[in-house]
Amino acid sequence: MAENFSGKKFSGKTVYNGITMGKVMVLRGNQEQVRRTKITDAEQEIERVHGAVENAQQQLGVLYDKAVKEVGESSAAIFEVHQMMLEDDDYLDAIYHVIRTEMVNAEYAVAITGDNFADMFAGMDDEYMRARAADVKDISTRLIRNLSGEGGVDFSTMEPSIIVADDLSPSETVQMDKKKILAFVTVHGSTNSHTAILARMMSIPALIGVPVDLNEVHTGMTAIVDGAAGEVIFEPTEFQCNEAEEKIRNEQEKLRLLQELKGKKNETGDGRSIDIYANIGSVSDVGYVLENDAGGIGLFRSEFLYLGRDDFPTEEEQFQAYKQVVQTMGKKKVVIRTLDIGADKQADYFELGKEDNPAMGYRAIRICLKQPDIFKTQLRALLRAAAYGNLSIMYPMIISAEEVKKIYAIVEEVEQELKQDAIPYRIPEQGIMIETPAAVMISDELAELADFFSIGTNDLTQYTLAIDRQNQRLEDFYNPHHKAILRMIQMVVDNAHKCGKWVGICGELGADTTLTETFVNMGIDELSVAPPMVLKVREKVRAM
Ligand code: PEP
Ligand code: MG
C-alpha cells in the first residue's frame, strides 16, 4: 500500500499554519467494520503484524504496571495472560496463513483469525478455556487498533503522531493528549468548527477537507503536514523531507524573533493601545497563555470541562478548575464564559436530543435558563472562585434584555445561598457575548445592563450571513470580512462606549492580522485570540 503513496500530495483547507513531519495515526470511528482489501506483498503485511504485536506487548506492559499499582497484582495478571497469548504460535501462524493464502490486508486477517479462535474456545468443555474466548477477541481488537488506529488511540503509549481521520468532534479532541499530536488532517470538517479552534489554540498544524481515502493510508506511514501550503504529503521523498526541514527551520526562526516581543506593550506608533488576551478551553491551556505573554484570558470556554465525560462536573470540580486558572493568572483578568453546550459541542448525559437546526436550537444560555440547576451549580463555582482572583463572567448567545435580567435574578439567588452557607464568594464583573444579530441591534439597551461586551464573531458571522459554520460546502461563502459584520462591530463598540463599557472580540476574527488596524481604529478595547497568535497580533499593533 505504502508504495502507491510515495510522495503523494493532497491539498486541504488550512486551520493552523504550522509545518510538521512525523508518523501517521489513522483514526476511524468505532462503528466502522474491518475492510477486506487485496494486497500484493504478503511479507509486507506480515511485517505490519509484527509491528502491531510489538506495540501491543509494550502497551500491555504499561497497562500491567498501572494496574498493579491501582488494583493489585492478581487483577493485573490478565494483561500478562494477553501478553502470553500474543506469543502463541498457533494464533500468529493462523494470521500469516490467511494473509499469504488469501492475499488480504493484515487487519482483515487478524479479525478473521480472532473470530475463529474465539469460536473455538467458546465451544470447549473446560470452563477456563471457554473464558479465553473474550481474551482472544480482546487481543485481536488491540492488534487491529494498532494496525489501523481503529476505535481510538491509547495515548499512554502513543508516539507523537499526525492524526488522520474522517472528522473529529470537539469531545474527541479535548480528550487527546496534546503533547502526542503533531498535526490533524481530516477529510471533512470546517475551519470554524470547535475542533479547528482547538487545533489553533494548541498551535497544531491542521488541515481539513483533505480528499484522502482512509482505506489507503495507514498508521505508521510518514507524512509532512504543511499548514501554510495547505498540503499533506504521505511517504515523502528525500527531497520533500529536506524541503520540509528547511521550512521547519525558517518557521522556528520566525517564532524565535516573535519571542523578542514578550514583555513589550501593545501600543501603536501614535500611542494608542489595546489589550491582547488569550482564549482557552481547559486549565492546562493556561501554560500557553503565560508562555505567549497574553495580558489575560478573554474567553475560557467552560463547556470543554463538560465534554468527554459521562456526567456533569460537580460544583467542587468546577470551583477547583476556575480557582486554579485565576490563581495562576494572578492579577490578570480571566473571563470565564458560562456553559455553551449544544450544536457541535455535545455530551450525551445532557440528553439534548436530536434537533433539525442545532446551531439555532437548544444551546448555551437557553439550556441554563431552562435547567437552572445546571446553571446554578456553575454559578456557585464561579462566584466562589471569584474570591480568589480577577475573574469575570460572560454569558453566551444572548438575544434579549429579559434574558440578562433573568440571569441576574439567578445570580442573586446563588449569592443568597452562598451567604447563608457562609461560603466565601465575590460578585464579579458580568459581561455579555454579542454573537447574535439581535444582540447587536439592541446593544444600546444591553450596554446599560452589562459590565462589558465580547463579540463572538464566529457565531455572529454564522447568524448574520445565514451560513452554518460547520458546513464544509459553505466555506467559500463564509466571509467574516463581510461589510455587514464590520458595521455591526462598529455599532457594538459605539453603543458600549456610550455607556462607558469596554468591548472586546473573542471570535476567531480577532486574530486576523489583516484586520488588526481596522479594529484598533474602530476603538476595540481588547482582542482575545488563540495563545500562539498573541505575539503576532502584538507585532501588528506595534507596526501601526
Ligand atoms: C464565537 O461564536 O465567536 C465564540 C467565540 O464562541 P464559540 O466559537 O465558542 O461559539
Ligand atoms: Mg459562539
PDB file of N, CA, C and O in Angstrom, residues 261-313:
ATOM      1  N   LEU A 261       9.222  40.003  21.358  1.00  0.00           N
ATOM      2  CA  LEU A 261       8.137  40.953  21.673  1.00  0.00           C
ATOM      3  C   LEU A 261       7.545  40.715  23.063  1.00  0.00           C
ATOM      4  O   LEU A 261       6.691  41.467  23.514  1.00  0.00           O
ATOM      5  N   LYS A 262       8.000  39.672  23.707  1.00  0.00           N
ATOM      6  CA  LYS A 262       7.476  39.396  25.053  1.00  0.00           C
ATOM      7  C   LYS A 262       7.825  40.541  25.987  1.00  0.00           C
ATOM      8  O   LYS A 262       8.945  41.062  25.934  1.00  0.00           O
ATOM      9  N   GLY A 263       6.867  40.902  26.815  1.00  0.00           N
ATOM     10  CA  GLY A 263       7.122  41.971  27.782  1.00  0.00           C
ATOM     11  C   GLY A 263       6.935  43.357  27.180  1.00  0.00           C
ATOM     12  O   GLY A 263       6.976  44.349  27.888  1.00  0.00           O
ATOM     13  N   LYS A 264       6.703  43.431  25.862  1.00  0.00           N
ATOM     14  CA  LYS A 264       6.522  44.753  25.234  1.00  0.00           C
ATOM     15  C   LYS A 264       5.032  45.126  25.224  1.00  0.00           C
ATOM     16  O   LYS A 264       4.165  44.268  25.340  1.00  0.00           O
ATOM     17  N   LYS A 265       4.782  46.437  25.053  1.00  0.00           N
ATOM     18  CA  LYS A 265       3.388  46.915  25.079  1.00  0.00           C
ATOM     19  C   LYS A 265       2.676  46.673  23.761  1.00  0.00           C
ATOM     20  O   LYS A 265       3.317  46.642  22.721  1.00  0.00           O
ATOM     21  N   ASN A 266       1.341  46.590  23.828  1.00  0.00           N
ATOM     22  CA  ASN A 266       0.550  46.503  22.604  1.00  0.00           C
ATOM     23  C   ASN A 266       0.182  47.924  22.233  1.00  0.00           C
ATOM     24  O   ASN A 266      -0.956  48.350  22.395  1.00  0.00           O
ATOM     25  N   GLU A 267       1.171  48.655  21.746  1.00  0.00           N
ATOM     26  CA  GLU A 267       0.950  50.082  21.530  1.00  0.00           C
ATOM     27  C   GLU A 267       1.329  50.464  20.111  1.00  0.00           C
ATOM     28  O   GLU A 267       2.359  50.017  19.592  1.00  0.00           O
ATOM     29  N   THR A 268       0.499  51.307  19.494  1.00  0.00           N
ATOM     30  CA  THR A 268       0.788  51.765  18.131  1.00  0.00           C
ATOM     31  C   THR A 268       1.832  52.884  18.194  1.00  0.00           C
ATOM     32  O   THR A 268       2.097  53.436  19.275  1.00  0.00           O
ATOM     33  N   GLY A 269       2.368  53.225  17.030  1.00  0.00           N
ATOM     34  CA  GLY A 269       3.366  54.292  16.968  1.00  0.00           C
ATOM     35  C   GLY A 269       2.845  55.609  17.529  1.00  0.00           C
ATOM     36  O   GLY A 269       3.602  56.380  18.133  1.00  0.00           O
ATOM     37  N   ASP A 270       1.529  55.858  17.365  1.00  0.00           N
ATOM     38  CA  ASP A 270       0.982  57.138  17.858  1.00  0.00           C
ATOM     39  C   ASP A 270       0.362  56.994  19.258  1.00  0.00           C
ATOM     40  O   ASP A 270      -0.495  57.788  19.659  1.00  0.00           O
ATOM     41  N   GLY A 271       0.768  55.956  19.964  1.00  0.00           N
ATOM     42  CA  GLY A 271       0.435  55.860  21.383  1.00  0.00           C
ATOM     43  C   GLY A 271      -0.919  55.278  21.742  1.00  0.00           C
ATOM     44  O   GLY A 271      -1.344  55.313  22.896  1.00  0.00           O
ATOM     45  N   ARG A 272      -1.639  54.680  20.770  1.00  0.00           N
ATOM     46  CA  ARG A 272      -2.910  54.035  21.124  1.00  0.00           C
ATOM     47  C   ARG A 272      -2.620  52.599  21.550  1.00  0.00           C
ATOM     48  O   ARG A 272      -1.755  51.936  20.961  1.00  0.00           O
ATOM     49  N   SER A 273      -3.356  52.120  22.546  1.00  0.00           N
ATOM     50  CA  SER A 273      -3.062  50.742  22.966  1.00  0.00           C
ATOM     51  C   SER A 273      -4.327  49.893  23.041  1.00  0.00           C
ATOM     52  O   SER A 273      -5.449  50.413  23.114  1.00  0.00           O
ATOM     53  N   ILE A 274      -4.118  48.608  23.026  1.00  0.00           N
ATOM     54  CA  ILE A 274      -5.228  47.649  23.038  1.00  0.00           C
ATOM     55  C   ILE A 274      -4.784  46.470  23.904  1.00  0.00           C
ATOM     56  O   ILE A 274      -3.592  46.156  23.944  1.00  0.00           O
ATOM     57  N   ASP A 275      -5.732  45.841  24.593  1.00  0.00           N
ATOM     58  CA  ASP A 275      -5.370  44.645  25.365  1.00  0.00           C
ATOM     59  C   ASP A 275      -5.385  43.432  24.444  1.00  0.00           C
ATOM     60  O   ASP A 275      -6.309  43.280  23.641  1.00  0.00           O
ATOM     61  N   ILE A 276      -4.382  42.578  24.584  1.00  0.00           N
ATOM     62  CA  ILE A 276      -4.401  41.316  23.821  1.00  0.00           C
ATOM     63  C   ILE A 276      -4.419  40.164  24.821  1.00  0.00           C
ATOM     64  O   ILE A 276      -3.465  39.951  25.571  1.00  0.00           O
ATOM     65  N   TYR A 277      -5.570  39.496  24.856  1.00  0.00           N
ATOM     66  CA  TYR A 277      -5.780  38.387  25.773  1.00  0.00           C
ATOM     67  C   TYR A 277      -5.791  37.089  24.970  1.00  0.00           C
ATOM     68  O   TYR A 277      -5.708  37.099  23.754  1.00  0.00           O
ATOM     69  N   ALA A 278      -5.960  35.961  25.701  1.00  0.00           N
ATOM     70  CA  ALA A 278      -5.955  34.669  25.006  1.00  0.00           C
ATOM     71  C   ALA A 278      -7.226  33.871  25.313  1.00  0.00           C
ATOM     72  O   ALA A 278      -7.858  34.050  26.345  1.00  0.00           O
ATOM     73  N   ASN A 279      -7.570  32.985  24.388  1.00  0.00           N
ATOM     74  CA  ASN A 279      -8.709  32.081  24.564  1.00  0.00           C
ATOM     75  C   ASN A 279      -8.199  30.728  25.046  1.00  0.00           C
ATOM     76  O   ASN A 279      -7.190  30.238  24.540  1.00  0.00           O
ATOM     77  N   ILE A 280      -8.914  30.128  25.990  1.00  0.00           N
ATOM     78  CA  ILE A 280      -8.528  28.787  26.438  1.00  0.00           C
ATOM     79  C   ILE A 280      -9.752  27.870  26.536  1.00  0.00           C
ATOM     80  O   ILE A 280     -10.893  28.345  26.553  1.00  0.00           O
ATOM     81  N   GLY A 281      -9.465  26.557  26.615  1.00  0.00           N
ATOM     82  CA  GLY A 281     -10.549  25.589  26.736  1.00  0.00           C
ATOM     83  C   GLY A 281     -10.382  24.684  27.947  1.00  0.00           C
ATOM     84  O   GLY A 281     -11.272  23.916  28.283  1.00  0.00           O
ATOM     85  N   SER A 282      -9.204  24.766  28.572  1.00  0.00           N
ATOM     86  CA  SER A 282      -9.005  23.920  29.753  1.00  0.00           C
ATOM     87  C   SER A 282      -7.969  24.554  30.671  1.00  0.00           C
ATOM     88  O   SER A 282      -7.244  25.472  30.256  1.00  0.00           O
ATOM     89  N   VAL A 283      -7.910  24.042  31.883  1.00  0.00           N
ATOM     90  CA  VAL A 283      -6.977  24.593  32.872  1.00  0.00           C
ATOM     91  C   VAL A 283      -5.539  24.482  32.351  1.00  0.00           C
ATOM     92  O   VAL A 283      -4.738  25.401  32.497  1.00  0.00           O
ATOM     93  N   SER A 284      -5.257  23.367  31.672  1.00  0.00           N
ATOM     94  CA  SER A 284      -3.869  23.169  31.243  1.00  0.00           C
ATOM     95  C   SER A 284      -3.443  24.155  30.157  1.00  0.00           C
ATOM     96  O   SER A 284      -2.252  24.358  29.932  1.00  0.00           O
ATOM     97  N   ASP A 285      -4.419  24.795  29.487  1.00  0.00           N
ATOM     98  CA  ASP A 285      -4.061  25.786  28.455  1.00  0.00           C
ATOM     99  C   ASP A 285      -3.446  27.045  29.058  1.00  0.00           C
ATOM    100  O   ASP A 285      -2.873  27.858  28.323  1.00  0.00           O
ATOM    101  N   VAL A 286      -3.586  27.244  30.357  1.00  0.00           N
ATOM    102  CA  VAL A 286      -3.045  28.460  30.975  1.00  0.00           C
ATOM    103  C   VAL A 286      -1.536  28.557  30.721  1.00  0.00           C
ATOM    104  O   VAL A 286      -0.994  29.650  30.554  1.00  0.00           O
ATOM    105  N   GLY A 287      -0.894  27.401  30.632  1.00  0.00           N
ATOM    106  CA  GLY A 287       0.539  27.370  30.315  1.00  0.00           C
ATOM    107  C   GLY A 287       0.824  28.100  29.008  1.00  0.00           C
ATOM    108  O   GLY A 287       1.742  28.907  28.921  1.00  0.00           O
ATOM    109  N   TYR A 288      -0.007  27.850  27.985  1.00  0.00           N
ATOM    110  CA  TYR A 288       0.192  28.509  26.682  1.00  0.00           C
ATOM    111  C   TYR A 288      -0.025  30.018  26.800  1.00  0.00           C
ATOM    112  O   TYR A 288       0.588  30.811  26.105  1.00  0.00           O
ATOM    113  N   VAL A 289      -0.971  30.406  27.678  1.00  0.00           N
ATOM    114  CA  VAL A 289      -1.301  31.831  27.839  1.00  0.00           C
ATOM    115  C   VAL A 289      -0.084  32.570  28.388  1.00  0.00           C
ATOM    116  O   VAL A 289       0.325  33.617  27.863  1.00  0.00           O
ATOM    117  N   LEU A 290       0.523  31.991  29.412  1.00  0.00           N
ATOM    118  CA  LEU A 290       1.671  32.647  30.043  1.00  0.00           C
ATOM    119  C   LEU A 290       2.885  32.607  29.106  1.00  0.00           C
ATOM    120  O   LEU A 290       3.589  33.600  28.954  1.00  0.00           O
ATOM    121  N   GLU A 291       3.058  31.462  28.468  1.00  0.00           N
ATOM    122  CA  GLU A 291       4.180  31.286  27.547  1.00  0.00           C
ATOM    123  C   GLU A 291       4.156  32.333  26.433  1.00  0.00           C
ATOM    124  O   GLU A 291       5.191  32.774  25.949  1.00  0.00           O
ATOM    125  N   ASN A 292       2.948  32.720  26.024  1.00  0.00           N
ATOM    126  CA  ASN A 292       2.827  33.670  24.916  1.00  0.00           C
ATOM    127  C   ASN A 292       2.589  35.100  25.379  1.00  0.00           C
ATOM    128  O   ASN A 292       2.278  35.970  24.571  1.00  0.00           O
ATOM    129  N   ASP A 293       2.720  35.320  26.698  1.00  0.00           N
ATOM    130  CA  ASP A 293       2.678  36.664  27.265  1.00  0.00           C
ATOM    131  C   ASP A 293       1.361  37.401  27.010  1.00  0.00           C
ATOM    132  O   ASP A 293       1.354  38.603  26.704  1.00  0.00           O
ATOM    133  N   ALA A 294       0.235  36.687  27.085  1.00  0.00           N
ATOM    134  CA  ALA A 294      -1.068  37.348  26.935  1.00  0.00           C
ATOM    135  C   ALA A 294      -1.357  38.185  28.179  1.00  0.00           C
ATOM    136  O   ALA A 294      -0.926  37.824  29.280  1.00  0.00           O
ATOM    137  N   GLY A 295      -2.112  39.277  27.989  1.00  0.00           N
ATOM    138  CA  GLY A 295      -2.415  40.168  29.107  1.00  0.00           C
ATOM    139  C   GLY A 295      -3.494  39.631  30.024  1.00  0.00           C
ATOM    140  O   GLY A 295      -3.742  40.180  31.104  1.00  0.00           O
ATOM    141  N   GLY A 296      -4.166  38.580  29.603  1.00  0.00           N
ATOM    142  CA  GLY A 296      -5.233  37.991  30.403  1.00  0.00           C
ATOM    143  C   GLY A 296      -5.890  36.883  29.604  1.00  0.00           C
ATOM    144  O   GLY A 296      -5.398  36.506  28.538  1.00  0.00           O
ATOM    145  N   ILE A 297      -7.003  36.382  30.128  1.00  0.00           N
ATOM    146  CA  ILE A 297      -7.778  35.382  29.386  1.00  0.00           C
ATOM    147  C   ILE A 297      -9.106  36.039  29.031  1.00  0.00           C
ATOM    148  O   ILE A 297      -9.858  36.446  29.922  1.00  0.00           O
ATOM    149  N   GLY A 298      -9.373  36.178  27.741  1.00  0.00           N
ATOM    150  CA  GLY A 298     -10.586  36.880  27.306  1.00  0.00           C
ATOM    151  C   GLY A 298     -11.745  35.936  27.077  1.00  0.00           C
ATOM    152  O   GLY A 298     -12.889  36.370  26.958  1.00  0.00           O
ATOM    153  N   LEU A 299     -11.453  34.639  26.997  1.00  0.00           N
ATOM    154  CA  LEU A 299     -12.517  33.647  26.827  1.00  0.00           C
ATOM    155  C   LEU A 299     -12.026  32.295  27.308  1.00  0.00           C
ATOM    156  O   LEU A 299     -11.118  31.712  26.723  1.00  0.00           O
ATOM    157  N   PHE A 300     -12.616  31.832  28.396  1.00  0.00           N
ATOM    158  CA  PHE A 300     -12.393  30.458  28.848  1.00  0.00           C
ATOM    159  C   PHE A 300     -13.678  29.730  28.474  1.00  0.00           C
ATOM    160  O   PHE A 300     -14.731  29.980  29.063  1.00  0.00           O
ATOM    161  N   ARG A 301     -13.592  28.856  27.451  1.00  0.00           N
ATOM    162  CA  ARG A 301     -14.791  28.135  27.014  1.00  0.00           C
ATOM    163  C   ARG A 301     -15.068  27.037  28.049  1.00  0.00           C
ATOM    164  O   ARG A 301     -14.607  25.899  27.904  1.00  0.00           O
ATOM    165  N   SER A 302     -15.848  27.375  29.079  1.00  0.00           N
ATOM    166  CA  SER A 302     -16.009  26.452  30.212  1.00  0.00           C
ATOM    167  C   SER A 302     -16.688  25.144  29.814  1.00  0.00           C
ATOM    168  O   SER A 302     -16.553  24.134  30.494  1.00  0.00           O
ATOM    169  N   GLU A 303     -17.426  25.155  28.691  1.00  0.00           N
ATOM    170  CA  GLU A 303     -18.138  23.921  28.314  1.00  0.00           C
ATOM    171  C   GLU A 303     -17.194  22.759  28.041  1.00  0.00           C
ATOM    172  O   GLU A 303     -17.584  21.605  28.108  1.00  0.00           O
ATOM    173  N   PHE A 304     -15.925  23.071  27.744  1.00  0.00           N
ATOM    174  CA  PHE A 304     -14.998  21.964  27.498  1.00  0.00           C
ATOM    175  C   PHE A 304     -14.781  21.128  28.768  1.00  0.00           C
ATOM    176  O   PHE A 304     -14.387  19.980  28.688  1.00  0.00           O
ATOM    177  N   LEU A 305     -15.068  21.726  29.935  1.00  0.00           N
ATOM    178  CA  LEU A 305     -14.981  20.949  31.180  1.00  0.00           C
ATOM    179  C   LEU A 305     -16.077  19.883  31.229  1.00  0.00           C
ATOM    180  O   LEU A 305     -15.993  18.924  31.979  1.00  0.00           O
ATOM    181  N   TYR A 306     -17.144  20.119  30.445  1.00  0.00           N
ATOM    182  CA  TYR A 306     -18.288  19.205  30.460  1.00  0.00           C
ATOM    183  C   TYR A 306     -18.177  18.119  29.387  1.00  0.00           C
ATOM    184  O   TYR A 306     -18.951  17.167  29.391  1.00  0.00           O
ATOM    185  N   LEU A 307     -17.232  18.282  28.448  1.00  0.00           N
ATOM    186  CA  LEU A 307     -17.147  17.323  27.334  1.00  0.00           C
ATOM    187  C   LEU A 307     -16.231  16.152  27.664  1.00  0.00           C
ATOM    188  O   LEU A 307     -15.366  16.245  28.524  1.00  0.00           O
ATOM    189  N   GLY A 308     -16.440  15.039  26.929  1.00  0.00           N
ATOM    190  CA  GLY A 308     -15.561  13.878  27.064  1.00  0.00           C
ATOM    191  C   GLY A 308     -15.677  13.208  28.413  1.00  0.00           C
ATOM    192  O   GLY A 308     -14.709  12.662  28.922  1.00  0.00           O
ATOM    193  N   ARG A 309     -16.856  13.280  29.045  1.00  0.00           N
ATOM    194  CA  ARG A 309     -17.052  12.597  30.325  1.00  0.00           C
ATOM    195  C   ARG A 309     -18.480  12.060  30.379  1.00  0.00           C
ATOM    196  O   ARG A 309     -19.278  12.345  29.480  1.00  0.00           O
ATOM    197  N   ASP A 310     -18.789  11.296  31.440  1.00  0.00           N
ATOM    198  CA  ASP A 310     -20.088  10.620  31.488  1.00  0.00           C
ATOM    199  C   ASP A 310     -21.127  11.348  32.322  1.00  0.00           C
ATOM    200  O   ASP A 310     -22.290  10.982  32.338  1.00  0.00           O
ATOM    201  N   ASP A 311     -20.688  12.345  33.080  1.00  0.00           N
ATOM    202  CA  ASP A 311     -21.651  13.024  33.948  1.00  0.00           C
ATOM    203  C   ASP A 311     -21.202  14.471  34.165  1.00  0.00           C
ATOM    204  O   ASP A 311     -20.059  14.829  33.883  1.00  0.00           O
ATOM    205  N   PHE A 312     -22.129  15.273  34.703  1.00  0.00           N
ATOM    206  CA  PHE A 312     -21.824  16.679  34.945  1.00  0.00           C
ATOM    207  C   PHE A 312     -20.623  16.850  35.888  1.00  0.00           C
ATOM    208  O   PHE A 312     -20.524  16.112  36.873  1.00  0.00           O
ATOM    209  N   PRO A 313     -19.774  17.826  35.615  1.00  0.00           N
ATOM    210  CA  PRO A 313     -18.725  18.116  36.607  1.00  0.00           C
ATOM    211  C   PRO A 313     -19.394  18.716  37.855  1.00  0.00           C
ATOM    212  O   PRO A 313     -20.341  19.498  37.740  1.00  0.00           O
TER     213      PRO A 313
END
